[in-house]
XYZ file of C-alpha atoms in Angstrom:
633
model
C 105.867 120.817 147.833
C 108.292 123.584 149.228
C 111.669 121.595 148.700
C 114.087 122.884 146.201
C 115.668 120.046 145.130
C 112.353 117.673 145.319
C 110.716 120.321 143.161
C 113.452 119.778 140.740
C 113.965 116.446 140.809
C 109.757 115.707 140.254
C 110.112 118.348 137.689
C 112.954 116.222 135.949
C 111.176 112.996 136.175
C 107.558 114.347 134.904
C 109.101 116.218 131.725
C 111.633 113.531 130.760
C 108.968 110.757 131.577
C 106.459 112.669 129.441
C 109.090 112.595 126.522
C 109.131 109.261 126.879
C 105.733 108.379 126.524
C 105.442 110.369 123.775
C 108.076 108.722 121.966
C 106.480 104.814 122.836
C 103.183 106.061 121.865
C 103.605 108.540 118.874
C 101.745 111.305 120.649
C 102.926 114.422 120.470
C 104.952 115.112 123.368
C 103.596 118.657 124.356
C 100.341 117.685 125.419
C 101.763 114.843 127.475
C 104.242 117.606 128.857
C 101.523 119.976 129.592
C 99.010 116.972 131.198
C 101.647 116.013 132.908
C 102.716 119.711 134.746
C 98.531 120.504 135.290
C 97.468 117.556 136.810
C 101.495 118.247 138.937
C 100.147 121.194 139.432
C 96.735 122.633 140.139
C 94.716 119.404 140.093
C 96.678 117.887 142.884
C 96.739 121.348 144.753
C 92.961 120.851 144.573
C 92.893 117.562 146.345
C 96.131 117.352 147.958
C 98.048 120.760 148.238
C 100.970 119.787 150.385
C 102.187 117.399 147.751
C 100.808 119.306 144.437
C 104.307 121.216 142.727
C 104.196 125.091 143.147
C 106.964 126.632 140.987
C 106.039 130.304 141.660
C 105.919 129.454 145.961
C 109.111 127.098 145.478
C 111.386 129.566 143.230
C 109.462 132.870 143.851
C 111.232 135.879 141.684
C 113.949 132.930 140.575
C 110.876 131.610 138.441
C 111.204 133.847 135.716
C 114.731 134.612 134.655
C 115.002 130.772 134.977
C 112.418 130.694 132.664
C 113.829 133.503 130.170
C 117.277 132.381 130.524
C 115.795 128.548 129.124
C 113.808 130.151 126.462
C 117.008 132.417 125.071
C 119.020 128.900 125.139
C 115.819 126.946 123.479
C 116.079 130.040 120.378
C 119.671 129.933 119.968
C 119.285 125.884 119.339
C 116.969 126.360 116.786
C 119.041 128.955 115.122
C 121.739 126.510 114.749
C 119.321 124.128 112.669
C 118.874 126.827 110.350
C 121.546 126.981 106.860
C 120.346 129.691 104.182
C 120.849 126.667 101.633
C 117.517 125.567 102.743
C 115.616 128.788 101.477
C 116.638 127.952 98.066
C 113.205 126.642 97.259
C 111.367 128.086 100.509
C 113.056 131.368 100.521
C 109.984 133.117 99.045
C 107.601 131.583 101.621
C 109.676 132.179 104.895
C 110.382 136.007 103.577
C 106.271 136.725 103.354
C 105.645 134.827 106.343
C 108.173 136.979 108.453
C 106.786 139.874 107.359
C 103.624 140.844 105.727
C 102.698 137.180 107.949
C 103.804 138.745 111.189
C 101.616 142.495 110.139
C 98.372 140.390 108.893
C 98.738 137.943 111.983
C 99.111 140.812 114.700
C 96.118 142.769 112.972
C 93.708 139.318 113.021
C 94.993 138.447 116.122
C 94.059 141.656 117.824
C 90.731 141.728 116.455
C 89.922 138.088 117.681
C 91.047 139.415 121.548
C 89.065 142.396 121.137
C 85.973 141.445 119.430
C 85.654 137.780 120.439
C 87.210 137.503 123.460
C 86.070 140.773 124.556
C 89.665 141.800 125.991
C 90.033 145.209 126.597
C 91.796 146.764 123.593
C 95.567 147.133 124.826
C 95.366 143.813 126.119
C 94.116 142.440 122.868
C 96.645 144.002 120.999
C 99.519 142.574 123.363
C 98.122 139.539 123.264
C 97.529 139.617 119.043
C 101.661 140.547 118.778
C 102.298 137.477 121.159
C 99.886 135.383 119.033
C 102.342 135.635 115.644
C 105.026 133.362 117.696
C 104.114 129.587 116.217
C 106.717 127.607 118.602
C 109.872 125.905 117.276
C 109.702 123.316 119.975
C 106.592 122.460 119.303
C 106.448 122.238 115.590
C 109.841 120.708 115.129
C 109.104 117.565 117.173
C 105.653 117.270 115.124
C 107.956 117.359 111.828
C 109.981 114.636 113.264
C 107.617 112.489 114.120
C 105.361 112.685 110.736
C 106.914 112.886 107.312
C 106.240 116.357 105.334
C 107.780 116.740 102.703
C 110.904 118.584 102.602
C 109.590 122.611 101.068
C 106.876 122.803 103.640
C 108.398 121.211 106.231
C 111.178 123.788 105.662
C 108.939 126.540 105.188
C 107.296 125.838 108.839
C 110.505 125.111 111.052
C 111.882 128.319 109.614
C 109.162 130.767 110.014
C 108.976 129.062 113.770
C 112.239 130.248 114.737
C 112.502 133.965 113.073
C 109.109 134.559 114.113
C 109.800 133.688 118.042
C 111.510 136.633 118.559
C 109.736 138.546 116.687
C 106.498 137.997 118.464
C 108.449 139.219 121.593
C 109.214 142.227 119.933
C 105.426 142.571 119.096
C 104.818 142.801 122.468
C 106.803 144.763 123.731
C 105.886 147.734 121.215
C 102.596 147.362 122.231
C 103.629 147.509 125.730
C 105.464 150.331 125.241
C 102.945 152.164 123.673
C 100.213 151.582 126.353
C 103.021 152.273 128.699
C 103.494 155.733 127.494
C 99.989 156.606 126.434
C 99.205 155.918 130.151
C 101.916 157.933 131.355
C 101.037 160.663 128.485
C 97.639 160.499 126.537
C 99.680 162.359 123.851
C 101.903 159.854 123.049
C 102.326 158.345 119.112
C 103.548 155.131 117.716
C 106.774 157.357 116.505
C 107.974 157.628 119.722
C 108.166 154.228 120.669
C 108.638 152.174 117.249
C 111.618 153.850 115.970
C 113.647 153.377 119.553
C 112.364 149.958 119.373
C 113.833 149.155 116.064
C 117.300 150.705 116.630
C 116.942 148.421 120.062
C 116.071 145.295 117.980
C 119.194 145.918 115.413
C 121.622 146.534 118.148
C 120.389 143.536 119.726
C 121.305 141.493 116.493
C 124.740 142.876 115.825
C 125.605 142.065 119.503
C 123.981 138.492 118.409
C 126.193 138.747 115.232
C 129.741 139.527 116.437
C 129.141 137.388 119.217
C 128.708 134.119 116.652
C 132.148 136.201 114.760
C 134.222 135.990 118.070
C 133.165 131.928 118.663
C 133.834 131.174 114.956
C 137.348 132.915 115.243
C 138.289 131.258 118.223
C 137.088 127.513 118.367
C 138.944 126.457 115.084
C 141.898 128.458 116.258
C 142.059 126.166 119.719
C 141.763 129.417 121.816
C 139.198 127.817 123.199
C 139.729 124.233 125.017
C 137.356 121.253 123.512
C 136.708 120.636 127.112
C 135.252 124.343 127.878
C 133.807 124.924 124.038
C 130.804 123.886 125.334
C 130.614 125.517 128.451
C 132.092 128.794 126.876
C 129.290 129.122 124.088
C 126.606 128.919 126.023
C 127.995 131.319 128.691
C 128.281 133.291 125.936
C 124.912 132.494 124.942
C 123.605 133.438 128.463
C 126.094 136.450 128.783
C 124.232 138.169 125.033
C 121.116 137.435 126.301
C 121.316 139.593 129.208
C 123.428 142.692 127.712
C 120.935 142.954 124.931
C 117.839 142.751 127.394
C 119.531 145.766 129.638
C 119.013 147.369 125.786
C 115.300 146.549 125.754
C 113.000 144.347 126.896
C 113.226 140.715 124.937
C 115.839 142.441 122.285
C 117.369 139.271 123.860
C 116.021 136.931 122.203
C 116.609 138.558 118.797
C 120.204 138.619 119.549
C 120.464 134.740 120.408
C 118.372 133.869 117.244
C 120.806 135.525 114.905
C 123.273 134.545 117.267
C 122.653 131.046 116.427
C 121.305 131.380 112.320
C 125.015 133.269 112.056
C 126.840 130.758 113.526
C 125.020 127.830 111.882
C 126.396 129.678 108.522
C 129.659 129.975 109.319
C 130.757 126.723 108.300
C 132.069 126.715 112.319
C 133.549 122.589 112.077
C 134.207 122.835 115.614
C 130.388 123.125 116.085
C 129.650 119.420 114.819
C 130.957 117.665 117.927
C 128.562 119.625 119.980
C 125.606 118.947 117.670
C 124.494 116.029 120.289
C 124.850 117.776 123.387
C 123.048 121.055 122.615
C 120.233 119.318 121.607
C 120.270 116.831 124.834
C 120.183 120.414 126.731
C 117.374 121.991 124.500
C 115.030 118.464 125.530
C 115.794 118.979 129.023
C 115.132 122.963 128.833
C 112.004 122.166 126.691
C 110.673 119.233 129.450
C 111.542 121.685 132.641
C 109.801 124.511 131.261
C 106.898 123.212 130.142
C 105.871 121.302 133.455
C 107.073 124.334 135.516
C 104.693 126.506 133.595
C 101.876 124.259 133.216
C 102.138 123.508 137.159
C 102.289 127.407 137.808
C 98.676 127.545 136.688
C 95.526 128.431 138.818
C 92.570 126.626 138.954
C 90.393 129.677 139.535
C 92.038 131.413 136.208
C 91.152 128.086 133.926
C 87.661 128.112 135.621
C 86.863 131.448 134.869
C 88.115 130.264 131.146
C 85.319 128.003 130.987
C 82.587 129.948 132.410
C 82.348 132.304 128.636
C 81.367 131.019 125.429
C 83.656 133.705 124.257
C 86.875 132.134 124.939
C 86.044 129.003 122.868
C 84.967 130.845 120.029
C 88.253 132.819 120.260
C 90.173 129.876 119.970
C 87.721 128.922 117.285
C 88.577 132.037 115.417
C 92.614 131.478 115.654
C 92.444 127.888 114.512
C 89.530 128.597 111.361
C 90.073 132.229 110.890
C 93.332 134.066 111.894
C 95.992 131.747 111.065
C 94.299 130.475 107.825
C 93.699 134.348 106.585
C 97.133 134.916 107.482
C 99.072 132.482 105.664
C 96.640 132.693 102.901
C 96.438 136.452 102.138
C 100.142 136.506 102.794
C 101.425 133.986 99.885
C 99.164 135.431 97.309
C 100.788 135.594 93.932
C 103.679 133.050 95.888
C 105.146 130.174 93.988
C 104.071 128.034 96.422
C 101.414 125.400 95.462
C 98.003 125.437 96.995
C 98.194 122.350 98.829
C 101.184 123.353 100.578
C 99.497 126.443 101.301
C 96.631 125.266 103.065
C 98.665 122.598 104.290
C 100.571 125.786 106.072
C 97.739 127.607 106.872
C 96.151 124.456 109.016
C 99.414 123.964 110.931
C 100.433 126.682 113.782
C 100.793 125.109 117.176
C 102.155 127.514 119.673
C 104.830 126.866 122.348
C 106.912 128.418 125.027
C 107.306 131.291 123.977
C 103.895 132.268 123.744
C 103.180 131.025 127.490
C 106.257 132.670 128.989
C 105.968 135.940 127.309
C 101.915 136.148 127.995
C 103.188 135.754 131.921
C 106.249 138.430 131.791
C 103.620 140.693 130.490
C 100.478 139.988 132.424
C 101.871 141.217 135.312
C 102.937 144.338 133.845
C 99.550 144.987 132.409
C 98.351 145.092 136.025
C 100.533 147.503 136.949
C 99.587 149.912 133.958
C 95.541 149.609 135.422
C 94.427 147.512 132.374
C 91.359 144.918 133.335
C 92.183 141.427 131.864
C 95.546 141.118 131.585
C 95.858 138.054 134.340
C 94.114 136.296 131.787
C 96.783 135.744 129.557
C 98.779 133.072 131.753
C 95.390 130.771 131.035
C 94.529 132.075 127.924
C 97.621 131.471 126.616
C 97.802 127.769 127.614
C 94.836 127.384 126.340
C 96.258 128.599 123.280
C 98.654 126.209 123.358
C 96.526 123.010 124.597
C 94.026 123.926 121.741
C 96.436 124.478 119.097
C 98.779 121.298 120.006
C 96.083 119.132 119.880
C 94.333 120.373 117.224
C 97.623 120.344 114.899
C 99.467 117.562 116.241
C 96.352 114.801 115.710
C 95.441 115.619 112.316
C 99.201 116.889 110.561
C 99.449 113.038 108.991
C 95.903 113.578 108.003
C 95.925 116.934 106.725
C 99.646 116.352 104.713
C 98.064 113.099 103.160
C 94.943 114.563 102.311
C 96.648 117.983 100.681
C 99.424 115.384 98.835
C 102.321 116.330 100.950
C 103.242 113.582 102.514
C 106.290 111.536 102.010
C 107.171 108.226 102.413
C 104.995 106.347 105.370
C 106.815 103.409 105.488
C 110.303 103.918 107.440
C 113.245 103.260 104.952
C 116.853 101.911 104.618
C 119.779 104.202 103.499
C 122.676 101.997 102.149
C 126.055 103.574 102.127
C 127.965 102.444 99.299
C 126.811 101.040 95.673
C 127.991 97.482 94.939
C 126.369 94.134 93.665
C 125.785 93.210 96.835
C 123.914 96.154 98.422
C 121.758 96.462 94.904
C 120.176 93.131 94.860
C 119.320 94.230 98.248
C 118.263 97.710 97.567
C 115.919 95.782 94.624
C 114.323 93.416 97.292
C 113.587 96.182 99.533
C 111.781 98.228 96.344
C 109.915 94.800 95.726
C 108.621 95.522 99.185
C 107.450 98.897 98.685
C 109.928 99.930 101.412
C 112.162 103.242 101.032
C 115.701 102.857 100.134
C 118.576 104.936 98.500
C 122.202 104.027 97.888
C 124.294 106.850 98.900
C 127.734 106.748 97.150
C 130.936 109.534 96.124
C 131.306 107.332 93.258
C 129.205 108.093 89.824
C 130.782 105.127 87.746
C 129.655 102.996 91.095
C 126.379 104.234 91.302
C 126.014 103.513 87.159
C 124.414 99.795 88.215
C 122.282 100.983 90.034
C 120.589 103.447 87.968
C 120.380 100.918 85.548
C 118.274 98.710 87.818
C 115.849 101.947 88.720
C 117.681 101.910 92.097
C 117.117 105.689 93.755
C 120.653 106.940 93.954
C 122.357 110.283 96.017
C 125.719 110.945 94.479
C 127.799 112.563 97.052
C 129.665 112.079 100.435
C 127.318 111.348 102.842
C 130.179 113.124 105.865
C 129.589 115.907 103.889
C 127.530 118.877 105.227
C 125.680 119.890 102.243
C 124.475 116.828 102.218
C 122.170 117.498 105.377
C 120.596 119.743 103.014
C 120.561 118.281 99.677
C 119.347 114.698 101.155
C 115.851 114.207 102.718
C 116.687 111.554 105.565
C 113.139 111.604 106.799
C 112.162 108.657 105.320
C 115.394 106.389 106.243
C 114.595 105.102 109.550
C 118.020 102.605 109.511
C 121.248 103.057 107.599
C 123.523 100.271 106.975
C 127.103 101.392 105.439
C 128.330 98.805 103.161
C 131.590 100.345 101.379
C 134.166 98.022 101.281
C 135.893 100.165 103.766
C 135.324 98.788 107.166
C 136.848 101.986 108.907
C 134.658 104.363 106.965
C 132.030 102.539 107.310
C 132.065 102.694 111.281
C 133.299 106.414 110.836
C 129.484 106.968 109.161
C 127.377 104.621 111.686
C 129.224 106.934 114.455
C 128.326 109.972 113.016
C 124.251 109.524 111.883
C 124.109 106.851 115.224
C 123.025 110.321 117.473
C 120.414 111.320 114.519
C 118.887 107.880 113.251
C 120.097 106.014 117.263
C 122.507 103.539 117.711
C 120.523 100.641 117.796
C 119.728 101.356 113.798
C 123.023 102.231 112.366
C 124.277 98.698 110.892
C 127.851 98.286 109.118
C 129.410 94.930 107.623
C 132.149 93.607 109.075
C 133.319 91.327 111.893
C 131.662 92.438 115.261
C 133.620 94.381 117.873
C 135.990 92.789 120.090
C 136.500 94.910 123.247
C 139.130 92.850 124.628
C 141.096 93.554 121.028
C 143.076 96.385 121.244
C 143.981 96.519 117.545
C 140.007 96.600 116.735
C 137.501 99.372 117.144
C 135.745 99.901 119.760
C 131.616 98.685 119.711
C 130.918 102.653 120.389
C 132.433 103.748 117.384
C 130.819 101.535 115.063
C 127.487 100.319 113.876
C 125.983 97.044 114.766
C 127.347 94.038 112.384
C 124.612 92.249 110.440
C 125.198 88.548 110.093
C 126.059 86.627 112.898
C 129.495 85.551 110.648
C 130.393 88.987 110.465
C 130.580 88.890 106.770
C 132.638 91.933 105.183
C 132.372 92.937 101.868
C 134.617 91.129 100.043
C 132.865 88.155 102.315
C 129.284 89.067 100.590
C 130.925 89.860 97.309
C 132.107 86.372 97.035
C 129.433 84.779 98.155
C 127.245 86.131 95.485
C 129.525 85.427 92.623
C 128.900 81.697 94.360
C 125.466 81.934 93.438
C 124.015 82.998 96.814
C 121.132 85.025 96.656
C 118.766 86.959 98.911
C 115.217 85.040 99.372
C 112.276 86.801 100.815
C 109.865 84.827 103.187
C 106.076 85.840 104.564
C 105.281 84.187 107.957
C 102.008 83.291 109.567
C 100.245 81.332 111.458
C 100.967 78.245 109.287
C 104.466 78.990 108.282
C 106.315 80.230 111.216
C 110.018 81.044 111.497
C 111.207 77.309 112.046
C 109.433 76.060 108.706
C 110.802 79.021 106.424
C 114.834 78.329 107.912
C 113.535 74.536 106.970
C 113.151 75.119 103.554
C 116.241 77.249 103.245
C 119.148 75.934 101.978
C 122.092 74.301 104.580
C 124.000 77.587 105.672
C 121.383 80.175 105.047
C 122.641 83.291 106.562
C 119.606 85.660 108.340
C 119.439 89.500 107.171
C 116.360 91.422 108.259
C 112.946 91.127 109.379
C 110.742 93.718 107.827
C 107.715 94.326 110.164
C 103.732 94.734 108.937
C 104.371 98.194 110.242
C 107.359 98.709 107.679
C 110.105 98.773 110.619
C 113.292 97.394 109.465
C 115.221 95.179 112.102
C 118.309 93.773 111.158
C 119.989 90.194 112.492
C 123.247 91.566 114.462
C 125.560 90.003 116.736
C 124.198 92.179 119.619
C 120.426 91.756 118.606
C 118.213 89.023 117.240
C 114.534 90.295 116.616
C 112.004 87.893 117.191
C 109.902 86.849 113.366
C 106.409 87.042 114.015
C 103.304 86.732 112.434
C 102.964 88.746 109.613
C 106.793 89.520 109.219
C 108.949 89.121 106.110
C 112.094 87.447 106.692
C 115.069 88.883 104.259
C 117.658 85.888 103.916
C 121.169 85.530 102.156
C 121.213 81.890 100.807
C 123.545 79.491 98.840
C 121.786 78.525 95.881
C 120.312 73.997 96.350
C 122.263 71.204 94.969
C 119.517 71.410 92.211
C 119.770 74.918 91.314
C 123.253 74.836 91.406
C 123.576 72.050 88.746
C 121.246 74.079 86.402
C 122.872 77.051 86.706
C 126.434 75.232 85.837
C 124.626 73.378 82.904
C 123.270 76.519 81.306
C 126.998 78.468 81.504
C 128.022 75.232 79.929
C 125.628 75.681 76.992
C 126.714 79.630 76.948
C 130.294 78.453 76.845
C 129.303 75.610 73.636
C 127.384 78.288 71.643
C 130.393 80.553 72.002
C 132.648 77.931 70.648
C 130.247 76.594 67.959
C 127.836 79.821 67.081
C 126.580 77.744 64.076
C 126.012 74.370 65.956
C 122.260 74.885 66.609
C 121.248 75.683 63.284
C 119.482 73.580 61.579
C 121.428 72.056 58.797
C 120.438 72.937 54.590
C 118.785 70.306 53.089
């Protein structure tokens, strides 16, 4: 497949359809990536090589700065993600990890190539710097999709991202080195690691006063909202390649702290971008891993398979190296041992790893060193082994060492009230998740009362990103007696939780209104009424109630709304599964077997006339205290 644009497009269509897949089935969505860009790729070559994708025949010398230019963009997203307020309880962790982690892993690393692999010894020690990269795009998306808890969870998205570049960095010394010793025998480490360092600093005050000039202009409106986006990542791009004329890869140490400086910088103008940058980062991730993966040879992975010693290599870096590593270098940490081993188990490797192992294989050639167009396979071996290994057993691993959290997806409710307590206390019947999230501490009083988990604080507020764990909440329903704010919050989690989970009360949008909001700046309404909150409030004070219903086989959805009272208004359906689905005006889930049906109901004729006969008695005994005594004889 020669054409350009068909390359592009099927390279498109695999990655984003792999993503997909990934997300319906739960799997993690590198391996699908990868299966998907092999069996693209040299397995179709095999049987049919006029339609099988060839990135390196397609794009030729294009291939790799394409490739670079997507990694530099991939590190600079992940440096946004990164606030120091997050090191406040992994600090100590992420500080040993990027450094004595980075010198332990490089030495282990090495001695696996050498020893195990049997890779000649400047290869080995290449290959061992490369091997202390443990990929942000892969281990992000596994933190996603399983719930750690929040330190190591922390701990392992942070050391992914400083230790990116550098692993790079790693390599290049190395490089270097060999480079020189080959040129003359003579040579010492002093002459290349000092130059190497001053390259890697200068590289990271270009990154820095790059992220000063875009927080100085974008608040100022130098900078058009159109083109903000455009202009920081031309920027991005523009860093990248001045620092690499420096040295080799000092460019990706300049976008990293490119991006950690900006992200603490308190840059507002940054927010409104948050949803396109990462759009572009899953479309850089999905392109680059099928064009690698299809760039593969059959005849390198074949070779692979033909040596016991390249299993037991990547025996040794999943039992020996990383766990050593992480191990030796927490010793005398605060960190519990669960989360340590917990860390030690998980290291999948990404991008990074692949496209820096194929930058430098070539070059390795070129110095007269045996081995080194082993890497490209190697290293995707690397990656398949370490993807798969990590990403099928992390929700096995965390629950075994204790440090998992909550399993069952959650609610977060957006404002403390009567109302949205009795609901937060039928959801904690229910064993499901929930927190009331409110600016208000005399609001929030109730709740505590009732044993209701509580966040004090503005949820629009930044800190709160960092001070609130919203793994758990799969839905959010904003319930302040606000209607404005309330769609104000749905729009701004709707990109993070999705829109189809961000609920509000409130009438439902009317388009053709022009004095109402617009349906894609609010959440969906729950009730088909579109009860507000004064709506809900007086309701209650009526004597409705919510009323909780198990379905089956016997007692389907028709015989619970049967029993309900005349007017019963439907809420939720809370699946065996623990996925909350609420009754909107734009969506009406389907009870099934097995479900629990969440209803707001006006209390029966019956009930009603107890309840008014006992306020009747309160009211007598207030009158008469002395009335039900009995009377001295």
């Amino acid at each position: 497949m020669a054409n350009q644009a068909v390359v592009i497009a099927a390279v498109g269509v695999l990655g984003i359809g792999a993503q997909w897949v990934a997300w319906r089935t739960g799997k993690p969505a590198i391996v699908l990536m990868l299966l998907a860009g092999f069996l693209a790729g040299p397995v179709l070559a095999y049987f049919a090589p006029g339609l099988a994708l060839d990135p390196r025949g397609t794009f030729g010398d294009l291939l790799e700065p394409m490739v670079a230019v997507g990694v530099a963009l991939i590190l600079f997203e992940g440096g946004l993600s990164l606030d120091f307020r997050e090191l406040r309880h992994s600090g100590e962790a992420v500080g040993r990890l990027a450094t004595l982690g980075v010198i332990f892993g490089w030495a282990f690393g090495s001695a696996a190539g050498y020893y195990i692999a049997g890779l000649q010894l400047p290869v080995a020690v290449l290959f061992g710097g490369i091997l202390v990269v443990t990929g942000p795009t892969v281990v992000i998306p596994l933190l996603r999709q399983s719930a750690v808890k929040t330190r190591p969870a922390s701990i392992l998205k942070w050391e992914a991202i400083v230790n990116d570049p550098t692993g790079a960095l790693c390599a290049v010394i190395a490089y270097e080195y060999f480079r020189k010793v080959a040129e003359s025998p003579s040579a010492s480490l002093v002459e290349v690691v000092p130059p190497m360092i001053i390259a890697a600093v200068l590289a990271g005050l270009i990154g820095y006063f790059a992220a000063r000039i875009i927080a100085y202009a974008f608040p100022r409106g130098l900078v058009p909202e159109y083109l903000k986006v455009p202009v920081l990542f031309t920027v991005v791009i523009g860093v990248f390649v001045i620092s690499n004329l420096i040295e080799h890869e000092a460019g990706l140490v300049a976008v990293t702290v490119m991006g950690v400086a900006l992200a603490n910088m308190n840059v507002s103008s940054l927010r409104s971008i948050h949803p396109f940058k990462e759009n572009i980062a899953v479309l850089l991730v999905s392109g680059i891993f099928i064009l690698l993966s299809a760039s593969l040879r059959m005849e390198d992975l074949v070779y692979l398979g033909t040596t016991w010693r390249f299993g037991a290599f990547l025996l040794a870096l999943l039992f020996l190296v990383r766990p050593a590593t992480v191990l030796i270098s927490l010793l005398g940490s605060s960190v519990p041992w669960n989360e340590r081993l917990f860390l030690a188990w998980i290291a999948p490797r990404g991008i990074v790893l692949v496209a820096i192992s194929g930058l430098f294989a070539l070059r390795l050639g070129e110095l007269g060193f045996t081995g080194g167009e082993l890497l490209i396979g190697l290293s995707f071996a690397v990656v398949v082994a370490t993807v798969v290994a990590h990403g099928f057993t992390i929700d096995l691993v965390a629950k075994l060492l204790g440090v998992k959290g909550a399993t069952r997806p959650g609610l977060l409710i957006v404002g403390s009230n009567r109302w949205t307590i009795a609901l937060a206390k039928q959801l904690q019947g229910l064993e499901a998740p929930v927190m009331i999230v409110d600016s208000s501490w005399q609001r929030l009083k109730e709740a505590r009362k009732q044993g209701v988990p509580t966040y004090h604080g503005e949820i629009l507020n930044e800190a709160t990103e960092h001070n609130l764990d919203l793994a758990p909440f799969q839905s959010l329903l904003a319930a302040t007696d606000n209607e404005a704010y309330n769609a104000l919050v749905c729009n701004e989690f709707a990109h993070e939780i999705g829109r189809d989970k961000v609920y509000q009360l409130g009438e439902d949008a009317d388009e053709e209104d022009h004095r109402s909001l617009p349906e894609s700046l609010r959440g969906r309404a729950v009730f088909s009424a579109g009860h507000g909150v004064e709506d809900v409030q007086r309701l209650e004070a009526q004597g409705w109630t919510f009323r909780k219903t198990k379905l089956s086989e016997k007692f389907d959805f028709e015989d619970a709304l049967a029993k309900l009272p005349e007017g019963t208004e439907r809420l939720l359906v809370i699946r065996e599964g623990g996925n909350i689905r609420f009754f909107t005006h734009a969506a009406t889930p389907e009870p099934r077997d097995g479900d629990i049906v969440i209803t707001f109901a006006p209390p029966d004729e019956n009930r009603a006339e107890e309840v008014k006969q006992r306020k009747a008695e309160v009211k007598s005994r207030k009158r008469d205290p002395d009335g039900d005594k009995p009377q001295p004889a």
